[in-house]
Coordinates of C-alpha atoms in Angstrom, one line a residue:
X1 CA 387.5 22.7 80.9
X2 CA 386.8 26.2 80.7
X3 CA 384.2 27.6 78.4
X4 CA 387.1 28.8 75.6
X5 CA 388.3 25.2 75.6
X6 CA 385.0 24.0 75.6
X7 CA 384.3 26.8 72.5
X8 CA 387.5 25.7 71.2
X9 CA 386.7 21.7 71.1
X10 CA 382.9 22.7 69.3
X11 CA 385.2 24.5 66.5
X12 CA 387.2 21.2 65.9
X13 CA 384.3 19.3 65.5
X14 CA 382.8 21.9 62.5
X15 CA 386.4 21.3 61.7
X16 CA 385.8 17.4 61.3
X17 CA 382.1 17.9 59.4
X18 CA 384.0 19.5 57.0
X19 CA 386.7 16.9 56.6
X20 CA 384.3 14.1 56.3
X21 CA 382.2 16.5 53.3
X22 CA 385.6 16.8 51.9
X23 CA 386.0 13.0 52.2
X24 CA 382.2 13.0 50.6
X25 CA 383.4 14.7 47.4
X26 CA 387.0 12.1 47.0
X27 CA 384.3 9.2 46.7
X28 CA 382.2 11.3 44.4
X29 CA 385.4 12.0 42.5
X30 CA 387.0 8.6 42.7
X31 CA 384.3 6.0 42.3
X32 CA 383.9 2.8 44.7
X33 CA 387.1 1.1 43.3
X34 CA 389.0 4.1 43.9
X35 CA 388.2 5.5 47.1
X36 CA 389.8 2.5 48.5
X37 CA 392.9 3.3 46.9
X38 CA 393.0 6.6 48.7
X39 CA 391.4 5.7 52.1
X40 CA 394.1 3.0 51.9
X41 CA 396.9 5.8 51.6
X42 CA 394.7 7.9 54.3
X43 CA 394.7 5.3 56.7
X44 CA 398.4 4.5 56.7
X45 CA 399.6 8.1 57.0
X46 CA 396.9 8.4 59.7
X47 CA 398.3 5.3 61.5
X48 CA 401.9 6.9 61.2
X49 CA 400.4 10.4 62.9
X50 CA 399.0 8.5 65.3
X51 CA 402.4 7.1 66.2
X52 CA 404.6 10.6 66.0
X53 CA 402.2 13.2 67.3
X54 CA 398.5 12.6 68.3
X55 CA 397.5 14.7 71.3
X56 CA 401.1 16.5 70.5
X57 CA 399.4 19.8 70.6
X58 CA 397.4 19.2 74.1
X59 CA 400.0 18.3 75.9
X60 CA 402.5 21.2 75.0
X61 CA 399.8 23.2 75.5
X62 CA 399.7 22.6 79.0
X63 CA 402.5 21.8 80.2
X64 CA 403.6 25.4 78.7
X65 CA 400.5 26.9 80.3
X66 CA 401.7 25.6 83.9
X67 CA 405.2 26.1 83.4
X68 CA 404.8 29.9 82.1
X69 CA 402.4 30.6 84.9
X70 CA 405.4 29.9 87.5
X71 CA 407.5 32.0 84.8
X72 CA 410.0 29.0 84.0
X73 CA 410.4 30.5 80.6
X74 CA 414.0 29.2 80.0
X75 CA 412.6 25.9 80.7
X76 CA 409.8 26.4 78.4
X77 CA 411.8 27.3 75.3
X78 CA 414.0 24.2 75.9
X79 CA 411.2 22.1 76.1
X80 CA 410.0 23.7 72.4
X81 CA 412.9 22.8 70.6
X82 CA 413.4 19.5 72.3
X83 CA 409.0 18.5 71.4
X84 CA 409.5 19.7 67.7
X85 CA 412.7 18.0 67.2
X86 CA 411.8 14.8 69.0
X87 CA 408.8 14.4 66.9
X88 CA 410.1 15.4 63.8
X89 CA 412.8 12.4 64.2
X90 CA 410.1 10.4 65.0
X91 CA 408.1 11.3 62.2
X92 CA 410.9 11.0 59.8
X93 CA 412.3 7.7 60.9
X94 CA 408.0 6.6 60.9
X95 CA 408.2 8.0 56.6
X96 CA 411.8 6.1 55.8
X97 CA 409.6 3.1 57.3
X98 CA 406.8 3.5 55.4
X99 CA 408.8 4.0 52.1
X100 CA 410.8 0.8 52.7
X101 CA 407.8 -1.1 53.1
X102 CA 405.6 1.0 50.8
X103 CA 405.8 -2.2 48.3
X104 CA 404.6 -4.7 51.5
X105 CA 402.2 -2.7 53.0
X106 CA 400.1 -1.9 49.9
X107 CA 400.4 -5.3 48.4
X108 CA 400.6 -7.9 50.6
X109 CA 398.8 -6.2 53.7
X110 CA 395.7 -4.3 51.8
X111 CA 396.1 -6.2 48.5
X112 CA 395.6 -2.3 46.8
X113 CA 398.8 -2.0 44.9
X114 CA 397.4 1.5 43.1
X115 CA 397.6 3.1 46.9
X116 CA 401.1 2.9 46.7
X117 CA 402.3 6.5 44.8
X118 CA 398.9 8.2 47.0
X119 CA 400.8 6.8 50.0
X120 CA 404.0 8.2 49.4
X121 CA 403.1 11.7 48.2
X122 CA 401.3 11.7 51.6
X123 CA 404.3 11.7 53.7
X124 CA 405.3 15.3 53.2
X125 CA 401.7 16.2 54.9
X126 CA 402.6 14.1 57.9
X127 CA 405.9 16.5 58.5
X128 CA 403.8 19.2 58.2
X129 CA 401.0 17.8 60.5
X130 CA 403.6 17.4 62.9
X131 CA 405.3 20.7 62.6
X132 CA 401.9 22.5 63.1
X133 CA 401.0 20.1 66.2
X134 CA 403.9 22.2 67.3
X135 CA 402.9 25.1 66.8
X136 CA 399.1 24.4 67.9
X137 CA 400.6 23.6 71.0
X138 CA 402.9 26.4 71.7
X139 CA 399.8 28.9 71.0
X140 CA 397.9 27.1 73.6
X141 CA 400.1 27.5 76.2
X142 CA 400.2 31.3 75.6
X143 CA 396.6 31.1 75.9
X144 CA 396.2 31.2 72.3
X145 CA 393.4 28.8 71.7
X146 CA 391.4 30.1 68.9
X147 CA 394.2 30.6 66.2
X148 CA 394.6 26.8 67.1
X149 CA 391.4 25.9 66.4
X150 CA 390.5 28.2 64.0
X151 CA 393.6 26.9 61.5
X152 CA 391.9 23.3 61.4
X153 CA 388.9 24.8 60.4
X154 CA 390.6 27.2 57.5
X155 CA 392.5 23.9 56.2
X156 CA 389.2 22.0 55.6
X157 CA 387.8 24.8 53.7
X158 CA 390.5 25.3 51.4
X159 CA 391.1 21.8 51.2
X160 CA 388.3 21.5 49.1
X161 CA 388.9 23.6 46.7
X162 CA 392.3 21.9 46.2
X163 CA 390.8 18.9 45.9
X164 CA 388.6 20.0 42.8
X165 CA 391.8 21.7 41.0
X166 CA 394.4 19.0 41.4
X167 CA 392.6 15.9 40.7
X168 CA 391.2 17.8 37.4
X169 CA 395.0 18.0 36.7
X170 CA 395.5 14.5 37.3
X171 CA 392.9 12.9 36.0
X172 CA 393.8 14.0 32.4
X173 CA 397.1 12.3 32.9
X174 CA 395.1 9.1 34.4
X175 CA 392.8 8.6 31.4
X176 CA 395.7 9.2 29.3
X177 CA 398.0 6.3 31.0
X178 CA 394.7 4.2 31.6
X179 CA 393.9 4.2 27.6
X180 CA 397.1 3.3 26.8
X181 CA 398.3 0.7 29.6
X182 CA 394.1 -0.4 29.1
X183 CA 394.3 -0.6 33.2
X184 CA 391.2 1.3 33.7
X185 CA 392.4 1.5 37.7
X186 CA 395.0 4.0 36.8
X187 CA 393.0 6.6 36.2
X188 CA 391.6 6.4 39.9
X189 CA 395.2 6.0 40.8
X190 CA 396.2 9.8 39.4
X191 CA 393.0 11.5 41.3
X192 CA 394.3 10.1 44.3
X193 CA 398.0 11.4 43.6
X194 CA 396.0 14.5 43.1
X195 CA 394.2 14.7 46.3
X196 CA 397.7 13.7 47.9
X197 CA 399.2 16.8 46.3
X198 CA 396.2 18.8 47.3
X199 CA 396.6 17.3 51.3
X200 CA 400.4 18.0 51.0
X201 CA 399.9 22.4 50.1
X202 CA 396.9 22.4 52.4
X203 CA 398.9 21.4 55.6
X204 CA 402.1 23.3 54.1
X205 CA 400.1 26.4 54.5
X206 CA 398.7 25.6 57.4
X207 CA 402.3 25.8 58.7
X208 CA 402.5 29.0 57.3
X209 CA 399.4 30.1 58.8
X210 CA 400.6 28.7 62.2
X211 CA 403.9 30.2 62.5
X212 CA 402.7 33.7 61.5
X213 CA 400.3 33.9 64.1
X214 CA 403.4 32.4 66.3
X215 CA 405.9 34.9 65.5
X216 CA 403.4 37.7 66.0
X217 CA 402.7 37.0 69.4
X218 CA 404.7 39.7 72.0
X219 CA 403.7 36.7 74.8
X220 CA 406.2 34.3 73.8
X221 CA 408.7 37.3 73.9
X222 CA 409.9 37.4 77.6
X223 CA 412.9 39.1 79.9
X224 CA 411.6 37.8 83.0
X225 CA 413.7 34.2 84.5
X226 CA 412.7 31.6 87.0
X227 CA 415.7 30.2 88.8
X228 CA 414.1 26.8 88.1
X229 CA 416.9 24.3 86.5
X230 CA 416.2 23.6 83.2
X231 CA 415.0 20.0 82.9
X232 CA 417.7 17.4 80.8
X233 CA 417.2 15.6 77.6
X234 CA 415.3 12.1 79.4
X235 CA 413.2 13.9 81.5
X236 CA 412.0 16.0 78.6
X237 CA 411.1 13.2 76.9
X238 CA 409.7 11.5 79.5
X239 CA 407.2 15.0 79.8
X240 CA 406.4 14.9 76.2
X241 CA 405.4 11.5 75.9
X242 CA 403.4 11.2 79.2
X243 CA 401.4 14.0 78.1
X244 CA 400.4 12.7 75.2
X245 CA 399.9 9.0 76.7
X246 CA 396.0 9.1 76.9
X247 CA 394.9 11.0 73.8
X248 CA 398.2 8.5 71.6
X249 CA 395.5 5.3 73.4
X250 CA 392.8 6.8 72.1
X251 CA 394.3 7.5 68.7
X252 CA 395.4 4.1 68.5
X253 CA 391.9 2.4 69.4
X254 CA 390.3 4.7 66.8
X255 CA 391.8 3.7 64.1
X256 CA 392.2 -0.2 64.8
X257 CA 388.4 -0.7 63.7
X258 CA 389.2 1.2 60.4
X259 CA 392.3 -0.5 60.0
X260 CA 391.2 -3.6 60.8
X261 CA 388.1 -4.2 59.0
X262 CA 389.9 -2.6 55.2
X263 CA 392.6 -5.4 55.6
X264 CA 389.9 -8.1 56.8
X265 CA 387.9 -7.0 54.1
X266 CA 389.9 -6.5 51.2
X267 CA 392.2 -10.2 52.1
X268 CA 389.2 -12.1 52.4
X269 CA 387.6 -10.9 49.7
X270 CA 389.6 -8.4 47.4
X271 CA 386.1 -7.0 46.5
X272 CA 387.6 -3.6 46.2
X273 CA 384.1 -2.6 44.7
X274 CA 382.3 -3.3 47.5
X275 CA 384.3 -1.9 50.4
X276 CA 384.2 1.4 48.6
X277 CA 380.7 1.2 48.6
X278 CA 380.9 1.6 52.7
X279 CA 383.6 4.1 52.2
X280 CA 381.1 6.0 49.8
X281 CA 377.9 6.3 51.8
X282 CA 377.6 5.1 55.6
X283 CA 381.4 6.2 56.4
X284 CA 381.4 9.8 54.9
X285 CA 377.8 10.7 56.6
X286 CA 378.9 9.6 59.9
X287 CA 382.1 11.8 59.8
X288 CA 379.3 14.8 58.0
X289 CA 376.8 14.2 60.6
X290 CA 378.6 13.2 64.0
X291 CA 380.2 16.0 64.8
X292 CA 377.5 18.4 64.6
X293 CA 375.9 16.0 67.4
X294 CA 378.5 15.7 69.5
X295 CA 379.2 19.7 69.3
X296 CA 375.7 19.6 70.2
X297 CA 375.6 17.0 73.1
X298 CA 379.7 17.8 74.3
X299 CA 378.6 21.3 76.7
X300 CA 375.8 19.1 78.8
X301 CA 378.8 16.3 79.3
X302 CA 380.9 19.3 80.7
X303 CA 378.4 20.5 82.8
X304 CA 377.3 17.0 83.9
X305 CA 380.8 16.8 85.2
X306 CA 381.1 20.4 86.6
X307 CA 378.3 19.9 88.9
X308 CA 379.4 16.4 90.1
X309 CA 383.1 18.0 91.1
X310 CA 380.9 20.6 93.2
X311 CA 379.2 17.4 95.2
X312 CA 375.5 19.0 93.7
X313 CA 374.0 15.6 94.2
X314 CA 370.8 17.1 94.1
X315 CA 370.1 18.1 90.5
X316 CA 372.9 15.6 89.2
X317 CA 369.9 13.2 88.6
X318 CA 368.0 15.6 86.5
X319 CA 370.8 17.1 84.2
X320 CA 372.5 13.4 83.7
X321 CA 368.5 11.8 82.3
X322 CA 368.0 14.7 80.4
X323 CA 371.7 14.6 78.6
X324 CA 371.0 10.8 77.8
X325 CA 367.1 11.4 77.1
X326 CA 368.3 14.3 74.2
X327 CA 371.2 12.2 73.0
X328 CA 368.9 9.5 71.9
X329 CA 366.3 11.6 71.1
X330 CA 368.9 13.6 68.6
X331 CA 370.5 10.1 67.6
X332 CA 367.3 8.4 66.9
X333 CA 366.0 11.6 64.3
X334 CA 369.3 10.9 62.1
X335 CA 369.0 6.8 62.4
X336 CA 365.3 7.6 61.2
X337 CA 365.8 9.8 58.4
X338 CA 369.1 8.0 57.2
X339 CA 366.6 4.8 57.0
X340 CA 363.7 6.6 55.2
X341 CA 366.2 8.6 52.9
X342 CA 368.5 6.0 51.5
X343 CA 367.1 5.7 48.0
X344 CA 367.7 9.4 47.5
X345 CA 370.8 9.2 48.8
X346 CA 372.2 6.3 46.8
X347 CA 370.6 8.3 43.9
X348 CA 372.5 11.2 44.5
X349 CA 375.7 9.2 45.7
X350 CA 375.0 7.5 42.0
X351 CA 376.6 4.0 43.7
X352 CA 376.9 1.3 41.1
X353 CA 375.4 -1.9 43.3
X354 CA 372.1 0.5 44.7
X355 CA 370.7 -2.2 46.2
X356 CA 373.7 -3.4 48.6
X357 CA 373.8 0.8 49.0
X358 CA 370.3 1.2 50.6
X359 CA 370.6 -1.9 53.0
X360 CA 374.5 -0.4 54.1
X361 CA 372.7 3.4 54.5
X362 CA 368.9 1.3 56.2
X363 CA 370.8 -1.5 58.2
X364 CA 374.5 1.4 59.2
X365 CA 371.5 3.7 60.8
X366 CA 371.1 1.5 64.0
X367 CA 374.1 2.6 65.1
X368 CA 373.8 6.1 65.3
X369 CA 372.0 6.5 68.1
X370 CA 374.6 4.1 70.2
X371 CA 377.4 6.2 69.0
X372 CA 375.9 9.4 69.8
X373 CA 374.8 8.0 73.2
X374 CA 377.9 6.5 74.2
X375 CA 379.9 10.1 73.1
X376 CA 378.3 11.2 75.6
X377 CA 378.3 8.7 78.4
X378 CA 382.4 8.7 77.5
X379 CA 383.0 11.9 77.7
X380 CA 381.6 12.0 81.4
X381 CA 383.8 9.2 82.2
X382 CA 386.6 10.7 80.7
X383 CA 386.1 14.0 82.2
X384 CA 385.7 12.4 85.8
X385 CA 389.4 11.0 85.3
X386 CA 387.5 7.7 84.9
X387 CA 389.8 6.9 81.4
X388 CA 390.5 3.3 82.0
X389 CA 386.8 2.1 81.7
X390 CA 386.3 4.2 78.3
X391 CA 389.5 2.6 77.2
X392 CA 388.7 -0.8 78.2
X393 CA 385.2 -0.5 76.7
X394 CA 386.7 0.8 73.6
X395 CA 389.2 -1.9 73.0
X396 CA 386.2 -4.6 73.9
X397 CA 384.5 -2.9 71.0
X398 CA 387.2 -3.1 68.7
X399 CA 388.3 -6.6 69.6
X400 CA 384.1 -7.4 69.4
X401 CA 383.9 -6.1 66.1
X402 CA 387.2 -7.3 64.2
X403 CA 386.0 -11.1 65.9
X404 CA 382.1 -10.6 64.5
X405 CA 384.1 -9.1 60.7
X406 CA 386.3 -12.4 60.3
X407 CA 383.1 -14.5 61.4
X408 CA 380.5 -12.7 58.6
X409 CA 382.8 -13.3 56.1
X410 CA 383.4 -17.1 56.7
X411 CA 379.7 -17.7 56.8
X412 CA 379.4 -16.2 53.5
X413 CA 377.8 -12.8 54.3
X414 CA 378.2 -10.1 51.7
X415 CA 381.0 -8.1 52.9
X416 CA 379.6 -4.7 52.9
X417 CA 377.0 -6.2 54.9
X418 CA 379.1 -7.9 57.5
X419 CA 381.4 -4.9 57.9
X420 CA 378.2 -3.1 58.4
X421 CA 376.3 -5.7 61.0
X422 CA 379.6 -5.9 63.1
X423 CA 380.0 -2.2 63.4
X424 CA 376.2 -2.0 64.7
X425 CA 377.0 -4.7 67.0
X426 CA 379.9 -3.6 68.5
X427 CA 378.8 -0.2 69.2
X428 CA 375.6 -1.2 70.5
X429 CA 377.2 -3.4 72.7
X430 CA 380.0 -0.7 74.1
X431 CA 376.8 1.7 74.1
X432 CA 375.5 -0.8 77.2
X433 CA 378.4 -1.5 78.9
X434 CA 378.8 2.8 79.6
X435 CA 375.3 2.9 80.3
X436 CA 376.2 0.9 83.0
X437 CA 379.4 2.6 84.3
X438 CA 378.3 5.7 83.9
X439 CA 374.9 5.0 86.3
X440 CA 377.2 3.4 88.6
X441 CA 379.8 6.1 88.8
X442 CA 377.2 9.0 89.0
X443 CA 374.8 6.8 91.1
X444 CA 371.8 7.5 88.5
X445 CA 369.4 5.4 86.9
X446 CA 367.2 5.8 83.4
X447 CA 363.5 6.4 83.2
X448 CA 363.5 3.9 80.3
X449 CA 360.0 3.8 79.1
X450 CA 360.3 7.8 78.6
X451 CA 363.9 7.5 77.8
X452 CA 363.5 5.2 74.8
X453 CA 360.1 3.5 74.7
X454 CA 358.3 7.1 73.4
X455 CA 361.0 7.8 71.2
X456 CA 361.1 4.4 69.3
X457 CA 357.4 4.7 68.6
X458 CA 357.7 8.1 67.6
X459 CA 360.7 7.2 65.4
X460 CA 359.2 3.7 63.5
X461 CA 355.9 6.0 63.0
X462 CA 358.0 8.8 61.2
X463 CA 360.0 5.9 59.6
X464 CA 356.9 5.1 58.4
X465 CA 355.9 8.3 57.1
X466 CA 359.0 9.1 55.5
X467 CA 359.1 5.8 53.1
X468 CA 355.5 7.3 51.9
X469 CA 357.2 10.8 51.5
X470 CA 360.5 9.8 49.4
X471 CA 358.3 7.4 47.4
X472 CA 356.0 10.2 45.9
X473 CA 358.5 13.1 46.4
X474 CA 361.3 10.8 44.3
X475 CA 359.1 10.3 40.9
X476 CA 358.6 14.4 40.7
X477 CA 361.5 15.7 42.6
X478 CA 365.3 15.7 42.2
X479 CA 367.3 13.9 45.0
X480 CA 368.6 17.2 46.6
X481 CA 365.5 18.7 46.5
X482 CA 363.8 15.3 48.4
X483 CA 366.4 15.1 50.6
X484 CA 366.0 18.5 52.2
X485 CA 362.5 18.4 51.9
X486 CA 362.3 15.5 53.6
X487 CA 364.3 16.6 56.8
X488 CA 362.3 19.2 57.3
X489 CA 359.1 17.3 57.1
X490 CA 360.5 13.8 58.7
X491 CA 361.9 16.3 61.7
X492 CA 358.7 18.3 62.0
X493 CA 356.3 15.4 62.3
X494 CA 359.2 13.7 65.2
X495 CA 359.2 16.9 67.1
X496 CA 355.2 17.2 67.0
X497 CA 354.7 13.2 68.3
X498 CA 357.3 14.3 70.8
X499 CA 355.8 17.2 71.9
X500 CA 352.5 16.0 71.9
X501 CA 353.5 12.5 74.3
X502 CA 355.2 15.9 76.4
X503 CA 358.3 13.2 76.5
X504 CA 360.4 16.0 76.4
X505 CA 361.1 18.9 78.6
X506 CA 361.6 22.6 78.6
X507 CA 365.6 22.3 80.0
X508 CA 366.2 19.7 77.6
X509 CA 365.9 22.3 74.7
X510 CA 368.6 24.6 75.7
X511 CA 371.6 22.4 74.7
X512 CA 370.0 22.2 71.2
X513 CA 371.0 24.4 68.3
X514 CA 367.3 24.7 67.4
X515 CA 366.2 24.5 70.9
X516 CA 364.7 28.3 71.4
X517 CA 362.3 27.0 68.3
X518 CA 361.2 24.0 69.3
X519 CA 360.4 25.8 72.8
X520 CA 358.1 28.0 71.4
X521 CA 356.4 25.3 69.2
X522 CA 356.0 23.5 72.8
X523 CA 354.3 26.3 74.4
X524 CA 352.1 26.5 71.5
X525 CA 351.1 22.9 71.7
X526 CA 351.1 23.0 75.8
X527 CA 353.8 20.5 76.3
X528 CA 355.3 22.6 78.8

């Protein structure tokens, strides 16, 4: 991966951040009860995507990038038509499906009948997804990446604003049917029809955006032919789909755990109440907060892998502690201050059972570090064509953690709580088992006591510190204003015990996006 691909994969994960703030402000809009009718919708049409066109984009994008380099361009303008076409069938077929079933799906699967009208009004978005998949991919492969990227980014942005103007419009008609039907759930239902609108224009002008960048490109505009045969209908297919066979398995294994635990939790249960109090606070941070790590952490997994393709065994050691060393250094900051800030946050969240909130945001946190940590140990693997552990590992996780859901819930847990403990568990556990591959594929090992020992005790002693900070900070501040505060005081204070214990070095800094700061603060304290 070059360094505009690498460039171009930070830029989609700002591009997720702002999805998952964007999915921050539904649950502020909708409530606990009704952000399950929409993720319910969300999932489904997410499922269907999955199905017609994830890793679409990629694939075109390189199979048009080698076949334009050996000037097939005959063959490449067949192979447009017959993508876009073949997925659009697909994707239609996948949303006559889904409205057949619309009434079985939403009631008898996810027991959420108000998802239903959400649901449908979301199918216009897939046929847009899919078209602009397309057109991602076509761009790609004429070396286009940025406009790709870039148009995820613009879609979250403007998303938002949708989202504030069409569920105001809906929500008067809500409260209006809600009074009169006195079903107090429709009102949640006609916000979520809004945001389905919203979802639908976003990715319509998306398109737009797309295919004017498209059409005003001279590069797809060629004289020049290749006497190479153009290929015939099956073995186009047979291209399409086998480029898109890796990223379709990780799509699918992705969104089994999401899947997976809404129906366990919603049959067993039908506390709608409390699974949107998951879908309110630990869910929508993770998808805020992730991404900016794993921008962070992705270019040391790159050039992890770029040195171990160039045999330079000798500083492979170094660079591969240091990128797991600042994962859960990184990792264990967030699990810390998600932990110590939870009372603000459920504050600000203003969730109606508080006290299930804080354990979902103090007990969710454990986790962080093993996701962040195992990003990275993944993406080595799967950059070293090593993609059948991280896929067998994945699906251990997801079969570990929909076996640990069904098992909390018949022993009586809360079901917040069990979702919550079998996610931990699971990731934790997936977290070890690439640990361990990844040392044996890149014949490493872990300094462990300066690895995770120093950063643990520098984590529980900020911990500390920062329940003694949001206790005094809370009575005379707002929650916004203790929140921020206490990030910047929670991080300084872990910095300065990790400085201090000199557990982290001076290369380990550069991959950071603070990293020039906290070098100079550790030449002023003579860590380095």
């Amino acid at each position: 991966m070059n360094q505009a691909e690498t460039r171009g994969q930070q830029i989609r994960f700002f591009a997720r951040m702002f999805g998952g703030i964007n999915l921050l402000v539904c649950g502020i809009l909708l409530r606990e009860q009704g952000m399950v009718f929409w993720v319910v919708a969300l999932l489904m049409i997410e499922f269907m995507w999955t199905l017609a066109a994830c890793g679409l984009a990629d694939g075109i994008g390189r199979i048009i990038l080698q076949r334009q380099k050996k000037e097939q361009f005959k063959a490449v303008d067949t192979l447009k038509r017959r993508a876009l076409w073949m997925s659009l069938f697909v994707t239609s077929f996948l949303g006559i499906i889904l409205c057949v079933c619309a009434d079985f799906i939403v009631k008898d699967i996810f027991i959420s009948p108000f998802s239903k009208y959400s649901m449908l009004l979301l199918i216009p978005s897939l046929v847009f997804r899919v078209i602009a998949a397309n057109l991602e991919g076509w761009l790609r492969g004429d070396g286009l990446l940025l406009p790709a990227c870039l148009s995820r980014l613009l879609r979250e942005f403007f998303l938002l604003g949708f989202l504030f103007l069409f569920s105001g419009i809906f929500r008067q008609y809500g409260i209006k049917v809600a009074a009169l039907l006195e079903v107090r759930e429709f009102e949640s239902m006609y916000v979520a029809m809004g945001f389905a609108v919203a979802v639908d224009i976003v990715d319509f002008l998306s398109c737009i955006f797309l295919i004017f960048i498209y059409a005003g490109n001279k590069k797809n505009k060629k004289n020049i032919e290749s006497m190479k045969q153009i290929d015939c209908l099956s073995e186009s297919v047979g291209i399409i789909l086998s480029a898109r066979q890796y990223d379709f398995v990780r799509g699918i294994l992705f969104i089994i755990p999401f899947l997976g635990g809404t129906v366990i939790s919603l049959k067993k249960t039908g506390a709608a109440s409390e699974l949107g109090l998951l879908l309110m606070s630990l869910v929508p941070f993770c998808f805020v907060v992730m991404p900016i790590l794993f921008a962070e952490i992705f270019p040391s997994a790159l050039r992890m892998v770029g040195m171990s393709k160039r045999q330079d065994y000798r500083g492979i050691k170094n660079v591969f502690q240091n990128g797991v060393h600042i994962s859960f250094i990184v990792g264990t900051f967030w699990m810390v201050y998600l932990a110590g800030m939870a009372r603000p946050i459920v504050e600000l969240l203003s969730l109606e059972n508080e006290k299930n909130g804080i354990l979902v945001l103090q007990y969710g946190a454990f986790f962080v570090p093993a996701i962040l940590l195992s990003f990275y140990l993944a993406s080595i693997l799967w950059y070293m064509n090593k993609k059948l552990i991280v896929f067998a590992v994945w699906f251990a996780a997801d079969l570990l953690f929909l076996i640990l859901s069904i098992f909390m819930l018949h022993v009586g847990t809360e079901p917040v709580l069990g979702l919550v403990y079998s996610m931990a568990a699971s990731v934790i556990a997936a977290c070890g088992c690439l640990v361990f591959f990844a040392c044996r594929k890149m014949n490493c090992s872990i300094r462990w006591i300066e690895t995770f020992c120093i950063p643990v005790i520098a984590a529980v002693i900020t911990f500390l510190i920062g329940l003694l900070v949001q206790k005094f900070l809370f009575i005379y501040l707002g929650n916004v204003t203790t929140l921020l505060v206490g990030m910047l005081l929670l991080s300084f204070i872990y910095w300065i015990l990790l400085l201090l214990t000199r557990s982290v070095r001076e290369n380990e800094m550069k991959g950071l996006f603070f990293g020039k700061i906290l070098t100079v603060l550790g030449h002023l304290l003579g860590a380095f």
